[in-house]
Coordinates of N, CA and C in Angstrom, one line a residue:
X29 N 2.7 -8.0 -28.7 CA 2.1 -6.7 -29.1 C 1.4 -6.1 -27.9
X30 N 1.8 -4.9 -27.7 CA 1.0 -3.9 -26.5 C -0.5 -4.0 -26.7
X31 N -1.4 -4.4 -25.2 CA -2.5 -4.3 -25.5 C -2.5 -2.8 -25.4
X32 N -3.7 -2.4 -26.1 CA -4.3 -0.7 -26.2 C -6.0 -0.8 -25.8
X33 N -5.5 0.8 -25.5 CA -7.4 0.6 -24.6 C -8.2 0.1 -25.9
X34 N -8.6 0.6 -26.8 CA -9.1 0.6 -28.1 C -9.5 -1.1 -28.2
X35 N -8.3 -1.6 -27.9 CA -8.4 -3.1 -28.3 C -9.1 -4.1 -27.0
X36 N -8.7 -3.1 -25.9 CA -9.5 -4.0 -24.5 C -11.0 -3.4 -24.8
X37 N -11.2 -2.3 -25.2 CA -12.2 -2.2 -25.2 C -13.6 -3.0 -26.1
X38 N -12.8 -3.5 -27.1 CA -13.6 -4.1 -27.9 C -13.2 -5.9 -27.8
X39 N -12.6 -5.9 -26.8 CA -12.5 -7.5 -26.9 C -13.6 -8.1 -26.0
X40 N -13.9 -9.2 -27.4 CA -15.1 -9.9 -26.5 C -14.6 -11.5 -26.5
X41 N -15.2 -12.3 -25.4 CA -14.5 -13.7 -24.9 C -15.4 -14.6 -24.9
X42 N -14.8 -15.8 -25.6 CA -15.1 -16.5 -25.7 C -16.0 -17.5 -25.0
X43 N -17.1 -17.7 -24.8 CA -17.8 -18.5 -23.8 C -17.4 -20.3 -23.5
X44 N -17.6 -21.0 -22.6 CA -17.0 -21.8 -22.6 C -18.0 -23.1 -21.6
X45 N -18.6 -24.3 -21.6 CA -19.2 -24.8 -20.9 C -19.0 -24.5 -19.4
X46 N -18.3 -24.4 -19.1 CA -18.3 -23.8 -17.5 C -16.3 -22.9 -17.5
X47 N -17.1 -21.6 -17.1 CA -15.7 -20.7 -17.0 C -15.9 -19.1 -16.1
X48 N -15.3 -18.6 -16.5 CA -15.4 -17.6 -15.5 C -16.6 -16.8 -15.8
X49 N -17.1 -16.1 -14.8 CA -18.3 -15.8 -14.5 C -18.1 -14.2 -14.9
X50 N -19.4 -13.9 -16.5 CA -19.1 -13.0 -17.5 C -19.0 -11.3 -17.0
X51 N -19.7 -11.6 -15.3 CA -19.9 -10.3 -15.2 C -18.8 -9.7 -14.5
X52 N -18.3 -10.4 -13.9 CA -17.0 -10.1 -12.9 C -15.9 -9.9 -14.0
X53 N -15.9 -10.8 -15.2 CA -14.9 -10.5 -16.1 C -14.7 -9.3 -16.5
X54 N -16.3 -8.5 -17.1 CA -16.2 -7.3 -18.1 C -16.0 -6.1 -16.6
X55 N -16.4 -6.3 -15.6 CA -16.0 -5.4 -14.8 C -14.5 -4.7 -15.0
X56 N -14.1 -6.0 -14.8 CA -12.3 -6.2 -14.4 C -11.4 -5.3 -16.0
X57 N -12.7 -5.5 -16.6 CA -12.2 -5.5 -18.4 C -12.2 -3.9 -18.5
X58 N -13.5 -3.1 -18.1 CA -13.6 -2.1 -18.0 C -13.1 -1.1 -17.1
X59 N -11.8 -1.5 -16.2 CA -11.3 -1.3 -15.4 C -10.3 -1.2 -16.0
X60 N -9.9 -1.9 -16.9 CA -8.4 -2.2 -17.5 C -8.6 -1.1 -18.8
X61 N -9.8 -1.1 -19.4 CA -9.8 -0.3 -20.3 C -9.7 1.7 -19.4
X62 N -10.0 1.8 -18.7 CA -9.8 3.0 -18.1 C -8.5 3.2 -17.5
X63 N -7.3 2.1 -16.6 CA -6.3 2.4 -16.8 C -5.5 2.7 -18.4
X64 N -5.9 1.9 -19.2 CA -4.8 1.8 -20.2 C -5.1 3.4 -21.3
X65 N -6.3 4.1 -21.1 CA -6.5 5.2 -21.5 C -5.5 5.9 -20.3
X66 N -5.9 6.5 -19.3 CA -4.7 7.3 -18.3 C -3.3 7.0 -19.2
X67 N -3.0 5.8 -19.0 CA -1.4 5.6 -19.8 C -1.1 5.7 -21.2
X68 N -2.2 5.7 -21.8 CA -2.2 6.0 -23.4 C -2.1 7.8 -23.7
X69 N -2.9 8.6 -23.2 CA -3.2 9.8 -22.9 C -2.1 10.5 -22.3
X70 N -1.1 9.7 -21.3 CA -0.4 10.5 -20.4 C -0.9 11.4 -19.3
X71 N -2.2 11.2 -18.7 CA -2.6 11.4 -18.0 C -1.8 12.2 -16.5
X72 N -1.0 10.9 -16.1 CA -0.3 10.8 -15.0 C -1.4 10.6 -14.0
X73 N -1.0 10.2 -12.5 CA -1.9 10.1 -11.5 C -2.2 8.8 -11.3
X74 N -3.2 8.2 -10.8 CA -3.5 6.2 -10.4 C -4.6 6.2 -11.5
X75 N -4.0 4.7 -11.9 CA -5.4 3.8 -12.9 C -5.6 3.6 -12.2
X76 N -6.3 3.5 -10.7 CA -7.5 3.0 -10.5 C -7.2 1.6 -10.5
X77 N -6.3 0.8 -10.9 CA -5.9 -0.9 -10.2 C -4.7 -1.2 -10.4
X78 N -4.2 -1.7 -9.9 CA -2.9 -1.9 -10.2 C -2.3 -3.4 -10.8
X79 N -1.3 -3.4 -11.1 CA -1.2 -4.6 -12.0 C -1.1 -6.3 -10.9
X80 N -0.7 -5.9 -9.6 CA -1.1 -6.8 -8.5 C -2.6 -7.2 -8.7
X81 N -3.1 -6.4 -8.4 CA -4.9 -7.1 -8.6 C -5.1 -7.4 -9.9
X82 N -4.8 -6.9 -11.0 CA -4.9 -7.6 -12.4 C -4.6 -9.4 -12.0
X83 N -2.7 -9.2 -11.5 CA -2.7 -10.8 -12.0 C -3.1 -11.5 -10.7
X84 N -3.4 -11.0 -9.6 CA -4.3 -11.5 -9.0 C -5.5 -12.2 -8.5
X85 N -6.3 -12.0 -9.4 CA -7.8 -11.7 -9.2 C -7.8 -12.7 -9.5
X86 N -9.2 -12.8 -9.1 CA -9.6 -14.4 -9.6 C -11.5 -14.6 -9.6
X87 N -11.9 -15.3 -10.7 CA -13.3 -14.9 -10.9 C -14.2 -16.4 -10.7
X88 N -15.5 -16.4 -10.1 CA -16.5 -17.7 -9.8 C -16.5 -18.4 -11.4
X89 N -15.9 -19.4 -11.1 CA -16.6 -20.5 -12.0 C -17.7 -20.7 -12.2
X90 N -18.3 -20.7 -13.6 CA -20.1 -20.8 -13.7 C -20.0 -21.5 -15.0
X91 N -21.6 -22.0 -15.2 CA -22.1 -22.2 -16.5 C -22.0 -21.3 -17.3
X92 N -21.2 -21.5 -18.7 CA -21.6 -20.5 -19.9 C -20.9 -19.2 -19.6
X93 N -19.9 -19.4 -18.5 CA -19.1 -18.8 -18.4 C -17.9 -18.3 -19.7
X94 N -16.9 -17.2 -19.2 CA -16.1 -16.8 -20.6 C -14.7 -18.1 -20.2
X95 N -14.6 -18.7 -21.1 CA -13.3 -19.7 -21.3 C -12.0 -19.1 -20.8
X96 N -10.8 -19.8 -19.7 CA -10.3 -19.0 -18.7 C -9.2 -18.9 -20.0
X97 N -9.1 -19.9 -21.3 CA -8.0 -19.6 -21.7 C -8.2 -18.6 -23.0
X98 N -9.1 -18.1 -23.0 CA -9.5 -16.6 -23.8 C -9.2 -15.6 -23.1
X99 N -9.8 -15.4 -21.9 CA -9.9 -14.5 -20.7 C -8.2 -14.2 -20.3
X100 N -7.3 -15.2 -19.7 CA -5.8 -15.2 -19.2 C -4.9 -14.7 -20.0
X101 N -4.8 -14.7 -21.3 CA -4.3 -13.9 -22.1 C -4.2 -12.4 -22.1
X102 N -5.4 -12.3 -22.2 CA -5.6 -10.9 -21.9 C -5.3 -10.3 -20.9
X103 N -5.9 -10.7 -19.7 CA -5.5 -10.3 -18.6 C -3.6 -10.2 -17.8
X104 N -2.9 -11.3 -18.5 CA -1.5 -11.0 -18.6 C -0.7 -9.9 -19.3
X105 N -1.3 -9.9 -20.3 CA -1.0 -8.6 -21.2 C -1.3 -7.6 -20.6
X106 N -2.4 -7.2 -19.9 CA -3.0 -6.1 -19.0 C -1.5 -5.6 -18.2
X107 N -1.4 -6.8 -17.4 CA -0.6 -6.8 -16.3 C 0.7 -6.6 -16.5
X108 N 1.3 -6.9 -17.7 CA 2.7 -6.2 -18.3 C 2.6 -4.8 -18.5
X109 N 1.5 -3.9 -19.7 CA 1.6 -2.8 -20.0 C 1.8 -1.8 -18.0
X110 N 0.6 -2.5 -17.2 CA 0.2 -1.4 -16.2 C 1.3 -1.7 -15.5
X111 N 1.9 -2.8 -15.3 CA 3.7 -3.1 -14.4 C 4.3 -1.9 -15.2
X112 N 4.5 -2.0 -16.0 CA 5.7 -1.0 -16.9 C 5.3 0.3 -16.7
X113 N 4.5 1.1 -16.9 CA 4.0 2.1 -16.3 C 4.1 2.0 -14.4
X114 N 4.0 1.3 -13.6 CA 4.4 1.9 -12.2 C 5.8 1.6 -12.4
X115 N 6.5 0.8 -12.9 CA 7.7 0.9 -13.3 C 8.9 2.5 -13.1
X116 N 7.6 2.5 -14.2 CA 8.8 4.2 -14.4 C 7.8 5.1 -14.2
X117 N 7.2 4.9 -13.3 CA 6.5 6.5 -12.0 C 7.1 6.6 -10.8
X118 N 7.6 7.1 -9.8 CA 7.9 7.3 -8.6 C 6.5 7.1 -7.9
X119 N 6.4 6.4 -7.0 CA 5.5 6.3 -5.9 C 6.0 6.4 -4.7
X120 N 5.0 6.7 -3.6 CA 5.0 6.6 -2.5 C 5.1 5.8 -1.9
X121 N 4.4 4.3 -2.0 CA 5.1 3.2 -1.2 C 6.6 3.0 -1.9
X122 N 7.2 3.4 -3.0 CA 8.7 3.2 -2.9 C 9.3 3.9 -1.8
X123 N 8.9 5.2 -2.1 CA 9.7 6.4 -0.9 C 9.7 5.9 0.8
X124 N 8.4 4.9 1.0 CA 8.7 4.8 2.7 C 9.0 3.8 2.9
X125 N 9.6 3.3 1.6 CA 10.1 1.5 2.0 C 11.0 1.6 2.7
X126 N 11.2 0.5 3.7 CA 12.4 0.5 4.7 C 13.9 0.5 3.9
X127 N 15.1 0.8 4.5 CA 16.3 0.6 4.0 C 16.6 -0.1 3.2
X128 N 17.4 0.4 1.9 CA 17.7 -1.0 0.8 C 18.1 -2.3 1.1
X129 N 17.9 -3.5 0.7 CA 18.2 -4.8 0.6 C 18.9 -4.9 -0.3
X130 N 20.2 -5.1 -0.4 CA 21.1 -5.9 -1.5 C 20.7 -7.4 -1.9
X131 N 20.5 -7.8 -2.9 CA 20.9 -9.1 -3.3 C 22.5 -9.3 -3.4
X132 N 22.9 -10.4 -2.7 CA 24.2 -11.4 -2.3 C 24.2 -12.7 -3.4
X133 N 25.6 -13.1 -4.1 CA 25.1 -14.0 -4.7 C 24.9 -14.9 -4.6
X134 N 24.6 -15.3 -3.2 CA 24.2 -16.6 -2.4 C 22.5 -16.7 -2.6
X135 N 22.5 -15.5 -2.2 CA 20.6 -15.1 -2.6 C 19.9 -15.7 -3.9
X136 N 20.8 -15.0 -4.7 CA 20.2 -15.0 -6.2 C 20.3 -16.5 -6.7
X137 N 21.6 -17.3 -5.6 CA 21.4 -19.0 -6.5 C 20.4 -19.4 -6.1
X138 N 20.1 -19.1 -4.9 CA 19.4 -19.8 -4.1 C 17.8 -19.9 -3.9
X139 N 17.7 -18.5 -4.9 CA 16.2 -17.9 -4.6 C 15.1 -19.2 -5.6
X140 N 14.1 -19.3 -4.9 CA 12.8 -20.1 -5.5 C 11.7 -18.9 -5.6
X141 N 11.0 -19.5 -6.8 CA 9.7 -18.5 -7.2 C 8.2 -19.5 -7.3
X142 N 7.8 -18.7 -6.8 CA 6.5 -19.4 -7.2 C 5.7 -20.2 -8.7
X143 N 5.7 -20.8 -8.8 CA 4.9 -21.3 -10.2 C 3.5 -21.5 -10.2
X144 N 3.0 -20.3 -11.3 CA 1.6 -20.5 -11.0 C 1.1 -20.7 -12.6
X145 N 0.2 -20.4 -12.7 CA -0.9 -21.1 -13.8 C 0.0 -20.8 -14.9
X146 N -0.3 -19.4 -15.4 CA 0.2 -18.3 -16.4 C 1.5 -17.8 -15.7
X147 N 2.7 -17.9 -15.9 CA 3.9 -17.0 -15.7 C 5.4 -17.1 -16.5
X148 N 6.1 -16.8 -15.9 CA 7.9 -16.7 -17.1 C 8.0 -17.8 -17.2
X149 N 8.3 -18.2 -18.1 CA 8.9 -19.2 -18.7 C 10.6 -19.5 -18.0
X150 N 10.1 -20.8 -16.8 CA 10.5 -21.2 -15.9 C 12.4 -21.3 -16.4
X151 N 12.8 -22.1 -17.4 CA 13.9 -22.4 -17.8 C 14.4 -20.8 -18.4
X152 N 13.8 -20.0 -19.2 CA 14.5 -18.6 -19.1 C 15.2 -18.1 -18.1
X153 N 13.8 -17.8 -17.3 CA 14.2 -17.0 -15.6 C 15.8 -17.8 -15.4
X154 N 15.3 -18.8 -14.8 CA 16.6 -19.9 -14.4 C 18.1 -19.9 -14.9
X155 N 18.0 -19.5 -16.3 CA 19.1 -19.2 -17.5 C 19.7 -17.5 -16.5
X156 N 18.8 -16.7 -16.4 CA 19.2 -15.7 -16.8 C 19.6 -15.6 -14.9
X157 N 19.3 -15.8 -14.2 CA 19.5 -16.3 -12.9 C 21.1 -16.0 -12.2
X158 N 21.1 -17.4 -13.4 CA 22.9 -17.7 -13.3 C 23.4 -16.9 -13.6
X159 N 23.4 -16.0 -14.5 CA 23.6 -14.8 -15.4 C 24.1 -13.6 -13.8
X160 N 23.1 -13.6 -12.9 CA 22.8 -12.7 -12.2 C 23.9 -13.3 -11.2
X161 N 23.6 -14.1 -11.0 CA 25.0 -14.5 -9.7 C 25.7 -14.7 -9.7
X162 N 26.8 -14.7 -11.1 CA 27.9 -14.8 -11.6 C 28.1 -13.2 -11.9
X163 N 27.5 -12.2 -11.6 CA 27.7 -11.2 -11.9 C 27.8 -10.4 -10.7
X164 N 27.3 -11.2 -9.3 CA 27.3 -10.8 -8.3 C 28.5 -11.4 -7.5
X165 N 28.4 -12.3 -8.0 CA 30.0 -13.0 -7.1 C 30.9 -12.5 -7.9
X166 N 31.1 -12.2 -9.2 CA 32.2 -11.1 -9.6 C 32.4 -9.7 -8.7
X167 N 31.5 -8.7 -8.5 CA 30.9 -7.7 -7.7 C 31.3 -8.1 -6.6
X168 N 31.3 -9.0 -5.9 CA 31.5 -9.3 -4.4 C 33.2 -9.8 -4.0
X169 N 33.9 -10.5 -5.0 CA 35.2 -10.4 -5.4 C 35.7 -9.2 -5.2
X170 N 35.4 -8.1 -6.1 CA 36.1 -7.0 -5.9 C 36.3 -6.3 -7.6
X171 N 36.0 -7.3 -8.4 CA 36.2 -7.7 -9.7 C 34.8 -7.1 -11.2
X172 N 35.4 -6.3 -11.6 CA 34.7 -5.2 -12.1 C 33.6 -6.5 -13.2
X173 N 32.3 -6.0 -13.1 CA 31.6 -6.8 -13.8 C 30.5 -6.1 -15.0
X174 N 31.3 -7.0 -15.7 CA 31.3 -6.6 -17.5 C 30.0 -7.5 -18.3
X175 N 29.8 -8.3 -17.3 CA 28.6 -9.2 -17.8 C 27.1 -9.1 -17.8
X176 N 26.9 -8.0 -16.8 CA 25.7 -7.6 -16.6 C 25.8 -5.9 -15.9
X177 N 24.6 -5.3 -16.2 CA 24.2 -4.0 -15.6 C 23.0 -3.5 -15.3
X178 N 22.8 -2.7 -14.4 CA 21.8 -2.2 -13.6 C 19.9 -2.0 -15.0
X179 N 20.6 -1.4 -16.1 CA 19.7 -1.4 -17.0 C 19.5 -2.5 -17.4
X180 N 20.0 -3.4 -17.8 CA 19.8 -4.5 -18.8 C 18.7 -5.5 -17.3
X181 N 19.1 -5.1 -16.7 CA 18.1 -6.2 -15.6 C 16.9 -5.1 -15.3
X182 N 16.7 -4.0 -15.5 CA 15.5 -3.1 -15.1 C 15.0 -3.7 -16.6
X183 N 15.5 -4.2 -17.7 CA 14.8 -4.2 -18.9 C 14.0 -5.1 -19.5
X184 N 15.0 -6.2 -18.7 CA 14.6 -8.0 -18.8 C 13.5 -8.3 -19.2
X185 N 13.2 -9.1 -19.9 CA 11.6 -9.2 -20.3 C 11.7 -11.1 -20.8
X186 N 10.5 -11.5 -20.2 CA 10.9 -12.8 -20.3 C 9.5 -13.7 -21.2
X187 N 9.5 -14.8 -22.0 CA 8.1 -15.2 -22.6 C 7.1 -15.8 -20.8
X188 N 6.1 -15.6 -21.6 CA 5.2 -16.1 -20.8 C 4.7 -17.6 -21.5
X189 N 4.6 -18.2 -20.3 CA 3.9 -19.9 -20.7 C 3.3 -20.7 -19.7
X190 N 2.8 -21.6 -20.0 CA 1.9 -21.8 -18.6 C 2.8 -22.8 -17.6
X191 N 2.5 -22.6 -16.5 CA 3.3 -23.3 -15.7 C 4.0 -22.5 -15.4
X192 N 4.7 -21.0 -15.0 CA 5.4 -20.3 -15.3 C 5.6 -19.8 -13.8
X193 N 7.0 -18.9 -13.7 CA 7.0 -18.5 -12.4 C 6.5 -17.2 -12.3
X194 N 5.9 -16.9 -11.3 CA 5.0 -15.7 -10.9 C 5.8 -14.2 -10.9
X195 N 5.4 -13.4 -12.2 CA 5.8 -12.4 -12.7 C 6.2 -11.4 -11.3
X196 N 5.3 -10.9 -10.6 CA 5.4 -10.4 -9.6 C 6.4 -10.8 -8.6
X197 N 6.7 -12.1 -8.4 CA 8.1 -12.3 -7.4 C 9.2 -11.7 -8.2
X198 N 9.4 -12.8 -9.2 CA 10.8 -12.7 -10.6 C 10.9 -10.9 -10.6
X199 N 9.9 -10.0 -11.0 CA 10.2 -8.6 -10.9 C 10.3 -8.0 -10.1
X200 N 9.8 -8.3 -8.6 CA 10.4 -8.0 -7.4 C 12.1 -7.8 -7.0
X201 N 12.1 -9.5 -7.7 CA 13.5 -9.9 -7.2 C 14.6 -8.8 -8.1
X202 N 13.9 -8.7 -9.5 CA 15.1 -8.4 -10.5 C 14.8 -6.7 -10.1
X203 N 14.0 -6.1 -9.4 CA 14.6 -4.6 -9.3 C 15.2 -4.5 -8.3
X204 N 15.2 -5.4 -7.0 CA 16.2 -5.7 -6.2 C 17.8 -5.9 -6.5
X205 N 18.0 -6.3 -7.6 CA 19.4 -6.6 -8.1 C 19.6 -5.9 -9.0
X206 N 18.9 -5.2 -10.0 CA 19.0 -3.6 -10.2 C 19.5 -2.8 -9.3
X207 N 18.5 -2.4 -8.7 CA 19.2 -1.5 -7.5 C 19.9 -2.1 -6.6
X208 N 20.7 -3.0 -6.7 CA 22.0 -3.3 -6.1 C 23.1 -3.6 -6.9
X209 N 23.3 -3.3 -8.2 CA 23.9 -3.1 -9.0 C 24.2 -1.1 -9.4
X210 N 22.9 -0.7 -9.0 CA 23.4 0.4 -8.9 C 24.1 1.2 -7.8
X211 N 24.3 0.4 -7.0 CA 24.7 1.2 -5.3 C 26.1 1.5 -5.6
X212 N 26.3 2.9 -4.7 CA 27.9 3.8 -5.1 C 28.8 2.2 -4.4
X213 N 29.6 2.5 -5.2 CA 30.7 1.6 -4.4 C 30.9 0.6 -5.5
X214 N 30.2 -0.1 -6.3 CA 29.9 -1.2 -6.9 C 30.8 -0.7 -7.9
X215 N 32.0 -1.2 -8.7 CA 33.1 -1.1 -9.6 C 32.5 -0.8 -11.2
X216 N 31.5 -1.2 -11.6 CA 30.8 -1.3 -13.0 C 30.0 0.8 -12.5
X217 N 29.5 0.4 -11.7 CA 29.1 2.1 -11.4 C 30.7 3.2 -11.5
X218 N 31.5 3.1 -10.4 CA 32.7 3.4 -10.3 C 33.3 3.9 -11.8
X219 N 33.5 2.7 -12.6 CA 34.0 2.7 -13.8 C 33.0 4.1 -15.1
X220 N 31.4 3.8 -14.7 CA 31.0 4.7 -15.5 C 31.4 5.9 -15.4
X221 N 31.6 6.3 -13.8 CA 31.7 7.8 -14.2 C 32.9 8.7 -14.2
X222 N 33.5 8.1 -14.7 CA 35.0 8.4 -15.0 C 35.2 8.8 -16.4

C-alpha cells in the first residue's frame, strides 16, 4: 500500500532498548512528509530529498532509541513512492548524462548487486534477470523479441525482504535495459511501428 503524507505524518515508532536516535528519525520523517505532500498535490518542482538519501541514510544508535525494524519499513516505502515520482519527471542530471550505455547480454548475466540490509528479494531479481538476457541475446541475434519490452521492465516491481539486493543498483540497471530496448534499430521497436 502507498505511503501518504497523512499517514507519515502521523506515524509514530516504536521505541526499542537501543535504536536509532529519535531525533534524527522524525527529522528524516518530516522531510518525507513534505516530499510526499509536493507529490500528493502535484505540485511539480524538488521534494527537497531524494529517494537516494532516503535509502541511504543512516541514524546514531542510542538508548531508547526508535526500533530500526519499525523505522525501515517505513522508510522503504518512502523510497519507492519518491523513486516513482523522479521516475516519470524529466531532470536535468538525466539531460547531461554522457552517451547512452546499452546493456549486452553478457552484461546482464553477468551483472552482481549489492545485498544490503532491506532490499529485492534476491531470488526474484535473479529469476527475472534471466528473463532479460534471453531477451537480449534474442535482440543481439537479430531475432525479434517477444518475451520482453521496454515498458514491462520500466514497470518491474519486485517484493522487498531482508537481505535483499540494493533497490537503487537493480533500478539503475533495469532503466538501462529499458532504454536499450527502446533504441531505433531494435526489431520489437521496428515491429511496433508498422
Amino acid at each position: 500500500m502507498a505511503l501518504t503524507a497523512t499517514e507519515a505524518a502521523k506515524t509514530r515508532f516504536e521505541r526499542a532498548g537501543r535504536g536509532y536516535r529519535r531525533q534524527d528519525v522524525d527529522r528524516m520523517r518530516k522531510r518525507i512528509v513534505t516530499a510526499l505532500l509536493v507529490i500528493e498535490r502535484n505540485q511539480g518542482g524538488s521534494l527537497g530529498i531524494s529517494a537516494d538519501e532516503i535509502e541511504l541514510s543512516t541514524f546514531p544508535w542510542v538508548l531508547g532509541g526508535y526500533d530500526h525494524e519499525d523505522v525501515d519499513p517505513f522508510l522503504a516505502r518512502a523510497v519507492r513512492i519518491v523513486r516513482a515520482y523522479e521516475r516519470s519527471r524529466p531532470s536535468l542530471e538525466l539531460i547531461d548524462q554522457p552517451a547512452f550505455d546499452p546493456v549486452t547480454a553478457a552484461e546482464a548475466e553477468d551483472v552482481s548487486f549489492t545485498v544490503v540490509f532491506r532490499g529485492y528479494h534476491v531470488r526474484s531479481v535473479d529469476r527475472f534477470m534471466g528473463i532479460v538476457t534471453d531477451a537480449l541475446q534474442q535482440r543481439e541475434a537479430g531475432r525479434r523479441v517477444d518475451t520482453l519490452d521496454a515498458a514491462t521492465v520500466s514497470k518491474k516491481a519486485f517484493e522487498i525482504s531482508m537481505r535483499g539486493y540494493s533497490e537503487l543498483e537493480v533500478d539503475r540497471f533495469l532503466d538501462r535495459v529499458a532504454a536499450t530496448l527502446r533504441q531505433p534499430g531494435s526489431l520489437d521497436e521496428a515491429a511496433s511501428d508498422r
